[in-house]
PDB file of C-alpha atoms in Angstrom:
ATOM      1  CA  UNK V   1      98.192  64.535-145.767  1.00 46.00           C
ATOM      2  CA  UNK V   2      97.897  66.438-142.886  1.00 42.00           C
ATOM      3  CA  UNK V   3      95.647  64.781-139.735  1.00 45.00           C
ATOM      4  CA  UNK V   4      93.444  66.414-137.462  1.00 44.00           C
ATOM      5  CA  UNK V   5      94.421  68.672-134.552  1.00 42.00           C
ATOM      6  CA  UNK V   6      94.954  67.534-131.042  1.00 44.00           C
ATOM      7  CA  UNK V   7      91.261  68.364-130.369  1.00 53.00           C
ATOM      8  CA  UNK V   8      89.251  66.223-132.856  1.00 61.00           C
ATOM      9  CA  UNK V   9      86.095  67.683-134.391  1.00 66.00           C
ATOM     10  CA  UNK V  10      83.213  66.685-132.464  1.00 60.00           C
ATOM     11  CA  UNK V  11      84.970  66.341-128.999  1.00 61.00           C
ATOM     12  CA  UNK V  12      83.304  69.284-127.370  1.00 80.00           C
ATOM     13  CA  UNK V  13      80.748  70.408-130.059  1.00 91.00           C
ATOM     14  CA  UNK V  14      77.817  72.616-129.748  1.00 95.00           C
ATOM     15  CA  UNK V  15      74.805  71.850-131.767  1.00 95.00           C
ATOM     16  CA  UNK V  16      75.519  74.738-133.980  1.00 96.00           C
ATOM     17  CA  UNK V  17      79.086  73.696-134.316  1.00 96.00           C
ATOM     18  CA  UNK V  18      77.862  70.261-135.277  1.00 97.00           C
ATOM     19  CA  UNK V  19      75.625  71.777-137.931  1.00 97.00           C
ATOM     20  CA  UNK V  20      78.352  73.873-139.273  1.00 98.00           C
ATOM     21  CA  UNK V  21      80.757  71.061-139.461  1.00 98.00           C
ATOM     22  CA  UNK V  22      78.163  68.989-141.097  1.00 98.00           C
ATOM     23  CA  UNK V  23      77.667  71.575-143.750  1.00 98.00           C
ATOM     24  CA  UNK V  24      81.378  71.765-144.203  1.00 98.00           C
ATOM     25  CA  UNK V  25      81.264  67.942-144.682  1.00 98.00           C
ATOM     26  CA  UNK V  26      78.589  68.394-147.348  1.00 98.00           C
ATOM     27  CA  UNK V  27      80.535  70.905-149.243  1.00 98.00           C
ATOM     28  CA  UNK V  28      83.913  68.773-149.381  1.00 98.00           C
ATOM     29  CA  UNK V  29      81.769  65.760-150.406  1.00 98.00           C
ATOM     30  CA  UNK V  30      80.236  67.655-153.291  1.00 98.00           C
ATOM     31  CA  UNK V  31      83.805  68.518-154.632  1.00 98.00           C
ATOM     32  CA  UNK V  32      84.996  65.092-153.792  1.00 98.00           C
ATOM     33  CA  UNK V  33      82.168  63.159-155.683  1.00 98.00           C
ATOM     34  CA  UNK V  34      81.079  65.075-158.711  1.00 98.00           C
ATOM     35  CA  UNK V  35      79.789  62.025-160.151  1.00 97.00           C
ATOM     36  CA  UNK V  36      77.574  61.003-157.470  1.00 97.00           C
ATOM     37  CA  UNK V  37      74.137  59.645-158.518  1.00 96.00           C
ATOM     38  CA  UNK V  38      71.661  56.830-158.000  1.00 96.00           C
ATOM     39  CA  UNK V  39      73.584  53.685-159.180  1.00 95.00           C
ATOM     40  CA  UNK V  40      70.516  51.536-159.894  1.00 97.00           C
ATOM     41  CA  UNK V  41      69.878  51.977-163.573  1.00 97.00           C
ATOM     42  CA  UNK V  42      66.265  52.739-164.340  1.00 98.00           C
ATOM     43  CA  UNK V  43      63.992  55.050-166.594  1.00 97.00           C
ATOM     44  CA  UNK V  44      61.057  55.715-164.483  1.00 98.00           C
ATOM     45  CA  UNK V  45      59.557  55.199-160.997  1.00 98.00           C
ATOM     46  CA  UNK V  46      58.360  51.426-161.598  1.00 98.00           C
ATOM     47  CA  UNK V  47      61.724  50.494-162.637  1.00 98.00           C
ATOM     48  CA  UNK V  48      63.486  52.198-159.685  1.00 98.00           C
ATOM     49  CA  UNK V  49      60.960  50.600-157.255  1.00 98.00           C
ATOM     50  CA  UNK V  50      61.609  47.203-158.718  1.00 98.00           C
ATOM     51  CA  UNK V  51      65.500  47.554-159.075  1.00 98.00           C
ATOM     52  CA  UNK V  52      65.498  48.779-155.269  1.00 96.00           C
ATOM     53  CA  UNK V  53      63.622  45.853-154.255  1.00 97.00           C
ATOM     54  CA  UNK V  54      66.268  43.523-156.018  1.00 97.00           C
ATOM     55  CA  UNK V  55      69.072  45.428-154.595  1.00 95.00           C
ATOM     56  CA  UNK V  56      68.634  44.011-151.005  1.00 93.00           C
ATOM     57  CA  UNK V  57      71.539  41.966-150.016  1.00 92.00           C
ATOM     58  CA  UNK V  58      72.885  42.310-153.577  1.00 94.00           C
ATOM     59  CA  UNK V  59      75.417  44.685-155.524  1.00 92.00           C
ATOM     60  CA  UNK V  60      73.933  47.275-157.654  1.00 94.00           C
ATOM     61  CA  UNK V  61      76.286  46.075-160.476  1.00 93.00           C
ATOM     62  CA  UNK V  62      74.506  42.638-160.414  1.00 96.00           C
ATOM     63  CA  UNK V  63      71.026  44.257-160.212  1.00 97.00           C
ATOM     64  CA  UNK V  64      71.986  46.395-163.365  1.00 97.00           C
ATOM     65  CA  UNK V  65      73.131  43.244-165.118  1.00 97.00           C
ATOM     66  CA  UNK V  66      69.418  41.764-164.551  1.00 98.00           C
ATOM     67  CA  UNK V  67      67.123  44.543-165.163  1.00 98.00           C
ATOM     68  CA  UNK V  68      67.513  45.268-168.746  1.00 98.00           C
ATOM     69  CA  UNK V  69      65.741  42.025-169.704  1.00 98.00           C
ATOM     70  CA  UNK V  70      63.557  42.193-166.749  1.00 98.00           C
ATOM     71  CA  UNK V  71      62.266  45.666-167.609  1.00 98.00           C
ATOM     72  CA  UNK V  72      61.742  44.825-171.158  1.00 98.00           C
ATOM     73  CA  UNK V  73      59.670  41.558-170.171  1.00 98.00           C
ATOM     74  CA  UNK V  74      57.600  43.535-167.494  1.00 98.00           C
ATOM     75  CA  UNK V  75      57.214  47.120-168.293  1.00 98.00           C
ATOM     76  CA  UNK V  76      54.088  47.893-166.394  1.00 98.00           C
ATOM     77  CA  UNK V  77      52.644  47.191-163.064  1.00 98.00           C
ATOM     78  CA  UNK V  78      50.098  44.734-164.553  1.00 98.00           C
ATOM     79  CA  UNK V  79      52.734  42.672-166.135  1.00 98.00           C
ATOM     80  CA  UNK V  80      54.300  42.011-162.457  1.00 98.00           C
ATOM     81  CA  UNK V  81      50.829  41.528-161.212  1.00 98.00           C
ATOM     82  CA  UNK V  82      50.269  38.895-163.679  1.00 98.00           C
ATOM     83  CA  UNK V  83      53.650  37.466-163.945  1.00 98.00           C
ATOM     84  CA  UNK V  84      54.286  33.708-164.061  1.00 98.00           C
ATOM     85  CA  UNK V  85      56.086  33.066-160.791  1.00 97.00           C
ATOM     86  CA  UNK V  86      58.573  30.423-162.168  1.00 98.00           C
ATOM     87  CA  UNK V  87      59.742  32.588-165.047  1.00 98.00           C
ATOM     88  CA  UNK V  88      60.085  35.865-162.770  1.00 98.00           C
ATOM     89  CA  UNK V  89      61.942  33.925-160.103  1.00 98.00           C
ATOM     90  CA  UNK V  90      64.362  32.443-162.950  1.00 98.00           C
ATOM     91  CA  UNK V  91      64.987  36.226-164.311  1.00 98.00           C
ATOM     92  CA  UNK V  92      65.946  37.563-160.931  1.00 98.00           C
ATOM     93  CA  UNK V  93      67.686  34.436-159.543  1.00 98.00           C
ATOM     94  CA  UNK V  94      71.162  36.027-159.720  1.00 98.00           C
ATOM     95  CA  UNK V  95      70.173  38.908-157.200  1.00 98.00           C
ATOM     96  CA  UNK V  96      69.723  36.373-154.447  1.00 96.00           C
ATOM     97  CA  UNK V  97      66.564  35.768-152.169  1.00 97.00           C
ATOM     98  CA  UNK V  98      64.840  35.586-155.573  1.00 97.00           C
ATOM     99  CA  UNK V  99      61.599  33.724-154.060  1.00 97.00           C
ATOM    100  CA  UNK V 100      60.921  36.525-151.584  1.00 97.00           C
ATOM    101  CA  UNK V 101      61.783  39.283-154.097  1.00 98.00           C
ATOM    102  CA  UNK V 102      59.450  37.598-156.694  1.00 98.00           C
ATOM    103  CA  UNK V 103      56.681  37.399-154.047  1.00 98.00           C
ATOM    104  CA  UNK V 104      57.350  41.244-153.481  1.00 98.00           C
ATOM    105  CA  UNK V 105      57.205  42.122-157.227  1.00 98.00           C
ATOM    106  CA  UNK V 106      53.994  40.220-157.790  1.00 98.00           C
ATOM    107  CA  UNK V 107      52.315  41.899-154.734  1.00 98.00           C
ATOM    108  CA  UNK V 108      53.733  45.341-155.719  1.00 98.00           C
ATOM    109  CA  UNK V 109      52.267  44.986-159.143  1.00 98.00           C
ATOM    110  CA  UNK V 110      48.915  43.941-157.852  1.00 98.00           C
ATOM    111  CA  UNK V 111      48.748  46.854-155.209  1.00 98.00           C
ATOM    112  CA  UNK V 112      49.702  49.344-157.801  1.00 98.00           C
ATOM    113  CA  UNK V 113      46.928  47.941-160.253  1.00 98.00           C
ATOM    114  CA  UNK V 114      44.393  47.838-157.518  1.00 98.00           C
ATOM    115  CA  UNK V 115      45.007  51.151-155.557  1.00 98.00           C
ATOM    116  CA  UNK V 116      46.967  53.485-157.718  1.00 98.00           C
ATOM    117  CA  UNK V 117      45.718  52.754-161.485  1.00 98.00           C
ATOM    118  CA  UNK V 118      49.075  50.911-162.144  1.00 98.00           C
ATOM    119  CA  UNK V 119      51.265  53.909-161.314  1.00 98.00           C
ATOM    120  CA  UNK V 120      53.765  54.499-158.579  1.00 98.00           C
ATOM    121  CA  UNK V 121      52.492  57.134-156.115  1.00 98.00           C
ATOM    122  CA  UNK V 122      54.757  60.220-155.296  1.00 97.00           C
ATOM    123  CA  UNK V 123      54.142  60.508-151.667  1.00 97.00           C
ATOM    124  CA  UNK V 124      55.963  58.848-148.711  1.00 96.00           C
ATOM    125  CA  UNK V 125      52.850  57.967-146.920  1.00 97.00           C
ATOM    126  CA  UNK V 126      51.498  55.950-149.940  1.00 98.00           C
ATOM    127  CA  UNK V 127      54.907  54.400-150.898  1.00 98.00           C
ATOM    128  CA  UNK V 128      55.379  52.753-147.652  1.00 97.00           C
ATOM    129  CA  UNK V 129      52.096  50.899-147.648  1.00 97.00           C
ATOM    130  CA  UNK V 130      53.456  49.078-150.797  1.00 97.00           C
ATOM    131  CA  UNK V 131      54.725  45.410-150.509  1.00 96.00           C
ATOM    132  CA  UNK V 132      58.428  45.250-150.586  1.00 94.00           C
ATOM    133  CA  UNK V 133      58.726  49.015-150.113  1.00 96.00           C
ATOM    134  CA  UNK V 134      60.028  50.421-146.916  1.00 94.00           C
ATOM    135  CA  UNK V 135      60.984  53.898-145.891  1.00 95.00           C
ATOM    136  CA  UNK V 136      64.602  53.688-147.480  1.00 93.00           C
ATOM    137  CA  UNK V 137      63.299  52.357-150.567  1.00 95.00           C
ATOM    138  CA  UNK V 138      60.496  55.046-150.626  1.00 97.00           C
ATOM    139  CA  UNK V 139      63.056  57.888-150.102  1.00 96.00           C
ATOM    140  CA  UNK V 140      65.150  56.527-153.013  1.00 96.00           C
ATOM    141  CA  UNK V 141      62.078  56.494-155.297  1.00 97.00           C
ATOM    142  CA  UNK V 142      60.851  60.090-154.247  1.00 97.00           C
ATOM    143  CA  UNK V 143      64.378  61.585-154.507  1.00 96.00           C
ATOM    144  CA  UNK V 144      65.315  59.991-157.856  1.00 97.00           C
ATOM    145  CA  UNK V 145      62.080  59.574-159.515  1.00 97.00           C
ATOM    146  CA  UNK V 146      59.959  62.389-158.340  1.00 97.00           C
ATOM    147  CA  UNK V 147      62.500  65.053-157.418  1.00 96.00           C
ATOM    148  CA  UNK V 148      61.170  65.207-154.069  1.00 97.00           C
ATOM    149  CA  UNK V 149      64.006  65.524-151.431  1.00 96.00           C
ATOM    150  CA  UNK V 150      64.800  62.485-149.204  1.00 95.00           C
ATOM    151  CA  UNK V 151      67.503  61.129-147.027  1.00 97.00           C
ATOM    152  CA  UNK V 152      68.366  57.521-147.630  1.00 95.00           C
ATOM    153  CA  UNK V 153      69.687  55.815-144.647  1.00 96.00           C
ATOM    154  CA  UNK V 154      71.451  52.615-145.885  1.00 94.00           C
ATOM    155  CA  UNK V 155      74.164  50.746-144.094  1.00 94.00           C
ATOM    156  CA  UNK V 156      76.922  52.923-145.642  1.00 96.00           C
ATOM    157  CA  UNK V 157      74.999  56.301-144.683  1.00 98.00           C
ATOM    158  CA  UNK V 158      74.403  54.890-141.095  1.00 98.00           C
ATOM    159  CA  UNK V 159      78.122  54.133-140.665  1.00 98.00           C
ATOM    160  CA  UNK V 160      79.430  57.564-141.900  1.00 98.00           C
ATOM    161  CA  UNK V 161      77.186  59.805-139.978  1.00 98.00           C
ATOM    162  CA  UNK V 162      78.177  57.758-136.866  1.00 98.00           C
ATOM    163  CA  UNK V 163      81.925  57.967-137.825  1.00 98.00           C
ATOM    164  CA  UNK V 164      81.491  61.810-138.226  1.00 98.00           C
ATOM    165  CA  UNK V 165      79.535  61.973-135.109  1.00 97.00           C
ATOM    166  CA  UNK V 166      76.772  63.899-136.582  1.00 98.00           C
ATOM    167  CA  UNK V 167      74.273  61.753-134.602  1.00 97.00           C
ATOM    168  CA  UNK V 168      74.239  58.858-131.998  1.00 96.00           C
ATOM    169  CA  UNK V 169      70.711  57.685-133.154  1.00 97.00           C
ATOM    170  CA  UNK V 170      70.646  53.929-134.273  1.00 96.00           C
ATOM    171  CA  UNK V 171      67.213  53.805-135.681  1.00 97.00           C
ATOM    172  CA  UNK V 172      67.091  54.584-139.324  1.00 95.00           C
ATOM    173  CA  UNK V 173      64.137  56.898-139.209  1.00 96.00           C
ATOM    174  CA  UNK V 174      65.595  58.793-136.114  1.00 97.00           C
ATOM    175  CA  UNK V 175      68.828  59.100-138.032  1.00 98.00           C
ATOM    176  CA  UNK V 176      67.119  60.495-141.135  1.00 97.00           C
ATOM    177  CA  UNK V 177      65.512  63.009-139.134  1.00 97.00           C
ATOM    178  CA  UNK V 178      68.601  63.968-137.145  1.00 98.00           C
ATOM    179  CA  UNK V 179      70.568  64.491-140.244  1.00 98.00           C
ATOM    180  CA  UNK V 180      67.780  66.098-142.155  1.00 98.00           C
ATOM    181  CA  UNK V 181      67.895  69.044-139.372  1.00 98.00           C
ATOM    182  CA  UNK V 182      71.495  69.670-140.105  1.00 98.00           C
ATOM    183  CA  UNK V 183      71.145  70.235-143.765  1.00 98.00           C
ATOM    184  CA  UNK V 184      68.756  72.231-146.161  1.00 97.00           C
ATOM    185  CA  UNK V 185      65.927  70.055-147.557  1.00 97.00           C
ATOM    186  CA  UNK V 186      66.787  70.548-151.086  1.00 97.00           C
ATOM    187  CA  UNK V 187      70.280  69.002-150.592  1.00 97.00           C
ATOM    188  CA  UNK V 188      68.914  65.705-148.946  1.00 97.00           C
ATOM    189  CA  UNK V 189      68.740  63.568-152.167  1.00 97.00           C
ATOM    190  CA  UNK V 190      72.325  64.445-153.262  1.00 98.00           C
ATOM    191  CA  UNK V 191      73.654  64.166-149.887  1.00 98.00           C
ATOM    192  CA  UNK V 192      72.715  60.815-149.537  1.00 97.00           C
ATOM    193  CA  UNK V 193      74.151  59.837-152.880  1.00 97.00           C
ATOM    194  CA  UNK V 194      77.638  61.497-151.878  1.00 98.00           C
ATOM    195  CA  UNK V 195      77.700  59.939-148.527  1.00 98.00           C
ATOM    196  CA  UNK V 196      76.936  56.513-150.135  1.00 97.00           C
ATOM    197  CA  UNK V 197      79.573  57.177-152.825  1.00 97.00           C
ATOM    198  CA  UNK V 198      82.104  58.005-150.111  1.00 98.00           C
ATOM    199  CA  UNK V 199      81.129  55.116-147.981  1.00 98.00           C
ATOM    200  CA  UNK V 200      81.666  52.693-150.985  1.00 96.00           C
ATOM    201  CA  UNK V 201      84.937  54.215-152.462  1.00 98.00           C
ATOM    202  CA  UNK V 202      86.669  55.716-149.489  1.00 98.00           C
ATOM    203  CA  UNK V 203      85.289  55.142-145.939  1.00 98.00           C
ATOM    204  CA  UNK V 204      84.981  51.363-145.931  1.00 97.00           C
ATOM    205  CA  UNK V 205      83.410  49.524-143.158  1.00 96.00           C
ATOM    206  CA  UNK V 206      86.477  47.273-142.080  1.00 96.00           C
ATOM    207  CA  UNK V 207      89.378  49.565-143.045  1.00 97.00           C
ATOM    208  CA  UNK V 208      88.497  53.087-144.193  1.00 98.00           C
ATOM    209  CA  UNK V 209      91.150  55.053-146.290  1.00 98.00           C
ATOM    210  CA  UNK V 210      91.676  57.772-143.582  1.00 98.00           C
ATOM    211  CA  UNK V 211      95.140  58.741-145.055  1.00 98.00           C
ATOM    212  CA  UNK V 212      93.455  59.442-148.503  1.00 98.00           C
ATOM    213  CA  UNK V 213      90.215  61.100-147.332  1.00 98.00           C
ATOM    214  CA  UNK V 214      89.336  64.519-148.183  1.00 98.00           C
ATOM    215  CA  UNK V 215      87.317  64.805-144.833  1.00 98.00           C
ATOM    216  CA  UNK V 216      90.196  64.010-142.516  1.00 97.00           C
ATOM    217  CA  UNK V 217      90.354  67.414-140.936  1.00 97.00           C
ATOM    218  CA  UNK V 218      86.479  67.317-140.090  1.00 98.00           C
ATOM    219  CA  UNK V 219      86.412  63.765-139.109  1.00 98.00           C
ATOM    220  CA  UNK V 220      86.501  62.614-135.448  1.00 97.00           C
ATOM    221  CA  UNK V 221      87.274  59.002-136.221  1.00 98.00           C
ATOM    222  CA  UNK V 222      90.300  60.059-138.315  1.00 98.00           C
ATOM    223  CA  UNK V 223      92.810  57.086-137.613  1.00 97.00           C
ATOM    224  CA  UNK V 224      90.208  54.360-137.615  1.00 97.00           C
ATOM    225  CA  UNK V 225      91.938  53.184-140.794  1.00 98.00           C
ATOM    226  CA  UNK V 226      95.675  53.604-141.876  1.00 98.00           C
ATOM    227  CA  UNK V 227      96.738  57.161-142.156  1.00 98.00           C
ATOM    228  CA  UNK V 228      99.899  56.658-144.136  1.00 98.00           C
ATOM    229  CA  UNK V 229      98.995  57.958-147.676  1.00 97.00           C
ATOM    230  CA  UNK V 230     100.851  54.917-149.280  1.00 97.00           C
ATOM    231  CA  UNK V 231      98.654  52.582-147.339  1.00 98.00           C
ATOM    232  CA  UNK V 232      95.344  54.481-147.523  1.00 98.00           C
ATOM    233  CA  UNK V 233      95.676  54.859-151.317  1.00 98.00           C
ATOM    234  CA  UNK V 234      95.436  51.127-151.854  1.00 97.00           C
ATOM    235  CA  UNK V 235      92.118  51.157-150.361  1.00 98.00           C
ATOM    236  CA  UNK V 236      90.476  53.750-152.611  1.00 98.00           C
ATOM    237  CA  UNK V 237      88.106  51.870-154.989  1.00 97.00           C
ATOM    238  CA  UNK V 238      86.566  52.644-158.202  1.00 96.00           C
ATOM    239  CA  UNK V 239      87.404  54.348-161.549  1.00 96.00           C
ATOM    240  CA  UNK V 240      87.764  57.643-159.882  1.00 97.00           C
ATOM    241  CA  UNK V 241      90.210  56.282-157.326  1.00 98.00           C
ATOM    242  CA  UNK V 242      93.204  58.198-158.729  1.00 98.00           C
ATOM    243  CA  UNK V 243      91.027  61.477-158.810  1.00 98.00           C
ATOM    244  CA  UNK V 244      89.980  60.756-155.096  1.00 98.00           C
ATOM    245  CA  UNK V 245      93.631  60.740-154.327  1.00 98.00           C
ATOM    246  CA  UNK V 246      94.375  64.119-155.861  1.00 98.00           C
ATOM    247  CA  UNK V 247      91.485  65.370-154.138  1.00 98.00           C
ATOM    248  CA  UNK V 248      92.814  64.427-150.897  1.00 98.00           C
ATOM    249  CA  UNK V 249      96.195  65.936-151.717  1.00 97.00           C
ATOM    250  CA  UNK V 250      98.243  62.643-152.368  1.00 96.00           C
ATOM    251  CA  UNK V 251     100.027  61.116-155.229  1.00 98.00           C
ATOM    252  CA  UNK V 252      97.603  59.430-157.506  1.00 98.00           C
ATOM    253  CA  UNK V 253     100.534  57.006-158.475  1.00 97.00           C
ATOM    254  CA  UNK V 254     100.206  55.425-155.056  1.00 97.00           C
ATOM    255  CA  UNK V 255      96.884  54.224-156.298  1.00 97.00           C
ATOM    256  CA  UNK V 256      97.529  50.715-157.834  1.00 97.00           C
ATOM    257  CA  UNK V 257      95.529  49.516-160.960  1.00 96.00           C
ATOM    258  CA  UNK V 258      93.696  46.883-159.061  1.00 95.00           C
ATOM    259  CA  UNK V 259      92.089  49.848-156.978  1.00 95.00           C
ATOM    260  CA  UNK V 260      90.947  51.612-160.080  1.00 95.00           C
ATOM    261  CA  UNK V 261      89.435  48.311-161.571  1.00 92.00           C
ATOM    262  CA  UNK V 262      87.952  47.449-158.264  1.00 88.00           C
ATOM    263  CA  UNK V 263      84.278  46.661-158.136  1.00 83.00           C
ATOM    264  CA  UNK V 264      82.562  49.277-155.899  1.00 85.00           C
ATOM    265  CA  UNK V 265      80.764  47.275-152.894  1.00 75.00           C
TER     266      UNK V 265
END
C-alpha cells in the first residue's frame, strides 16, 4: 500500500486543514468499520450503566460473559440497592476489582432509587453525579441508551487522536471538546465507536498495523508500526481482519487465521 507523501499530514496544518482532514478520517472510518457499535451487550440504560462500570480494567468480552446472569438476577435499580454484597461480588468476580465494583453497583442502585425513581437519567449533568459514573461512562450511556450524541474518550480514542494529531490535549474532557469541534454533533457517538474499533483492530498501542491501514495517507504517524503489508497484515485482529486488509488494498491472504480468530483487546 502506498504510504504518505514527503510532507506528512499535520506537518504545517491550519485549523481549517485539520478539520478537513479530520472529516476525511471520519469518512474513511465509516467505510472501514461498517460494523462499529457498542460492544457491551445491553437492552436498556441500567444494563449499559452496569456493564460500563464492570468494563473498567476488563475486556468487553469478559463483561458480556458475566452480564446475562447478572441482569437476570438484578433487573432493576432497587435490586442492586438491596443486593447481598457477597452474592453480587461472586457474580462479578471474573471482571476483576469486584469489591470496588460491587460497592459502585450497590451505591448506584441506591442513588437511582433515592433520586431518580429507579430510572437512569438522560442528562450528562445528572449522570456524572452517580456513583461509578464518570464523564466517559456518561457519554457511553447517553449515546447508546438515549441517542444523545457524545464522545467517549477511552484509552484507544486518546491514542488515535494523538497519532492523527487532531489535538495535543491530554485531559480527557479537553480532548472531548477539541475533537467535538472538528465533527458534526450528530456524528459523535458513531465516531467514537469507529475510532475505538480502529484502535482495537488496526491501530494497536505497541505495534499499529500501518501497512494495512486505510488511513495511511491521512496519518502523520504512519510508520510507527510496520509498513510492509505482509508484516502489517499479521497485526490486524478480529473476525473482519481480512475485510480490513481488502479495504486497505492488500491481499487478504496475508492475514493469518489466528489474526481472524484473535480476541479483540
